[in-house]
């Protein structure tokens, strides 16, 4: 189920990066320079744009990512 949700979010990010379901937002603090998208419930994926390509570096629940 998590994989399916992540795949759907990645597709949506390509088509409509500002779609409200993604909660796509830039991060601050230790994650400054990265962005985060939601892919179901408390699940988030962090990425950085490099040459117009989203490079994903972390995925997990909110508590796992923001310790």
C-alpha atoms as a PDB file:
ATOM      1  CA  UNK A   1       0.000   0.000   0.000  1.00  0.00           C
ATOM      2  CA  UNK A   2       2.827   2.441   0.835  1.00  0.00           C
ATOM      3  CA  UNK A   3       4.559   1.726  -2.469  1.00  0.00           C
ATOM      4  CA  UNK A   4       1.349   2.291  -4.399  1.00  0.00           C
ATOM      5  CA  UNK A   5       0.740   5.590  -2.617  1.00  0.00           C
ATOM      6  CA  UNK A   6       4.312   6.741  -3.223  1.00  0.00           C
ATOM      7  CA  UNK A   7       4.104   5.870  -6.939  1.00  0.00           C
ATOM      8  CA  UNK A   8       0.846   7.821  -7.241  1.00  0.00           C
ATOM      9  CA  UNK A   9       2.391  10.828  -5.477  1.00  0.00           C
ATOM     10  CA  UNK A  10       5.469  10.741  -7.735  1.00  0.00           C
ATOM     11  CA  UNK A  11       3.271  10.703 -10.827  1.00  0.00           C
ATOM     12  CA  UNK A  12       1.201  13.579  -9.485  1.00  0.00           C
ATOM     13  CA  UNK A  13       4.381  15.531  -8.683  1.00  0.00           C
ATOM     14  CA  UNK A  14       5.430  15.229 -12.343  1.00  0.00           C
ATOM     15  CA  UNK A  15       2.028  16.295 -13.658  1.00  0.00           C
ATOM     16  CA  UNK A  16       0.953  18.906 -11.116  1.00  0.00           C
ATOM     17  CA  UNK A  17       3.616  19.668  -8.469  1.00  0.00           C
ATOM     18  CA  UNK A  18       1.393  22.179  -6.673  1.00  0.00           C
ATOM     19  CA  UNK A  19      -1.568  19.805  -6.322  1.00  0.00           C
ATOM     20  CA  UNK A  20      -3.015  20.225  -2.800  1.00  0.00           C
ATOM     21  CA  UNK A  21      -2.959  16.463  -2.127  1.00  0.00           C
ATOM     22  CA  UNK A  22       0.857  16.538  -2.187  1.00  0.00           C
ATOM     23  CA  UNK A  23       1.286  19.242   0.447  1.00  0.00           C
ATOM     24  CA  UNK A  24       4.482  20.033  -1.482  1.00  0.00           C
ATOM     25  CA  UNK A  25       6.506  22.513   0.515  1.00  0.00           C
ATOM     26  CA  UNK A  26      10.083  23.713   0.971  1.00  0.00           C
ATOM     27  CA  UNK A  27      11.762  22.633   4.183  1.00  0.00           C
ATOM     28  CA  UNK A  28      13.806  24.625   6.693  1.00  0.00           C
ATOM     29  CA  UNK A  29      16.319  23.928   9.435  1.00  0.00           C
ATOM     30  CA  UNK A  30      18.344  20.745   8.951  1.00  0.00           C
ATOM     31  CA  UNK A  31      16.387  20.088   5.724  1.00  0.00           C
ATOM     32  CA  UNK A  32      16.893  23.572   4.197  1.00  0.00           C
ATOM     33  CA  UNK A  33      17.214  23.299   0.417  1.00  0.00           C
ATOM     34  CA  UNK A  34      14.927  20.255   0.252  1.00  0.00           C
ATOM     35  CA  UNK A  35      11.200  19.906  -0.318  1.00  0.00           C
ATOM     36  CA  UNK A  36       8.660  17.464   1.056  1.00  0.00           C
ATOM     37  CA  UNK A  37       5.562  15.795  -0.365  1.00  0.00           C
ATOM     38  CA  UNK A  38       2.871  13.761   1.367  1.00  0.00           C
ATOM     39  CA  UNK A  39       1.937  10.326   0.077  1.00  0.00           C
ATOM     40  CA  UNK A  40      -0.716   9.179   2.498  1.00  0.00           C
ATOM     41  CA  UNK A  41      -1.525   9.730   6.129  1.00  0.00           C
ATOM     42  CA  UNK A  42       1.628  10.693   8.001  1.00  0.00           C
ATOM     43  CA  UNK A  43       3.968   9.535   5.212  1.00  0.00           C
ATOM     44  CA  UNK A  44       6.342  12.085   3.685  1.00  0.00           C
ATOM     45  CA  UNK A  45       9.093  11.967   1.049  1.00  0.00           C
ATOM     46  CA  UNK A  46      11.927  14.495   0.941  1.00  0.00           C
ATOM     47  CA  UNK A  47      13.615  15.535  -2.274  1.00  0.00           C
ATOM     48  CA  UNK A  48      15.911  18.127  -3.800  1.00  0.00           C
ATOM     49  CA  UNK A  49      15.624  19.494  -7.325  1.00  0.00           C
ATOM     50  CA  UNK A  50      18.838  18.942  -9.316  1.00  0.00           C
ATOM     51  CA  UNK A  51      18.837  20.079 -12.947  1.00  0.00           C
ATOM     52  CA  UNK A  52      15.011  19.927 -13.048  1.00  0.00           C
ATOM     53  CA  UNK A  53      15.012  16.372 -11.651  1.00  0.00           C
ATOM     54  CA  UNK A  54      13.545  15.499  -8.243  1.00  0.00           C
ATOM     55  CA  UNK A  55      16.173  13.493  -6.350  1.00  0.00           C
ATOM     56  CA  UNK A  56      14.529  11.741  -3.400  1.00  0.00           C
ATOM     57  CA  UNK A  57      16.690  11.301  -0.319  1.00  0.00           C
ATOM     58  CA  UNK A  58      14.347  10.163   2.471  1.00  0.00           C
ATOM     59  CA  UNK A  59      10.875   8.773   3.081  1.00  0.00           C
ATOM     60  CA  UNK A  60       9.025   7.874   6.241  1.00  0.00           C
ATOM     61  CA  UNK A  61       6.553   9.059   8.811  1.00  0.00           C
ATOM     62  CA  UNK A  62       6.649  12.588  10.133  1.00  0.00           C
ATOM     63  CA  UNK A  63       8.276  11.497  13.438  1.00  0.00           C
ATOM     64  CA  UNK A  64      10.901   9.425  11.597  1.00  0.00           C
ATOM     65  CA  UNK A  65      11.946  12.325   9.392  1.00  0.00           C
ATOM     66  CA  UNK A  66      11.776  15.194  11.893  1.00  0.00           C
ATOM     67  CA  UNK A  67      13.495  13.790  14.989  1.00  0.00           C
END
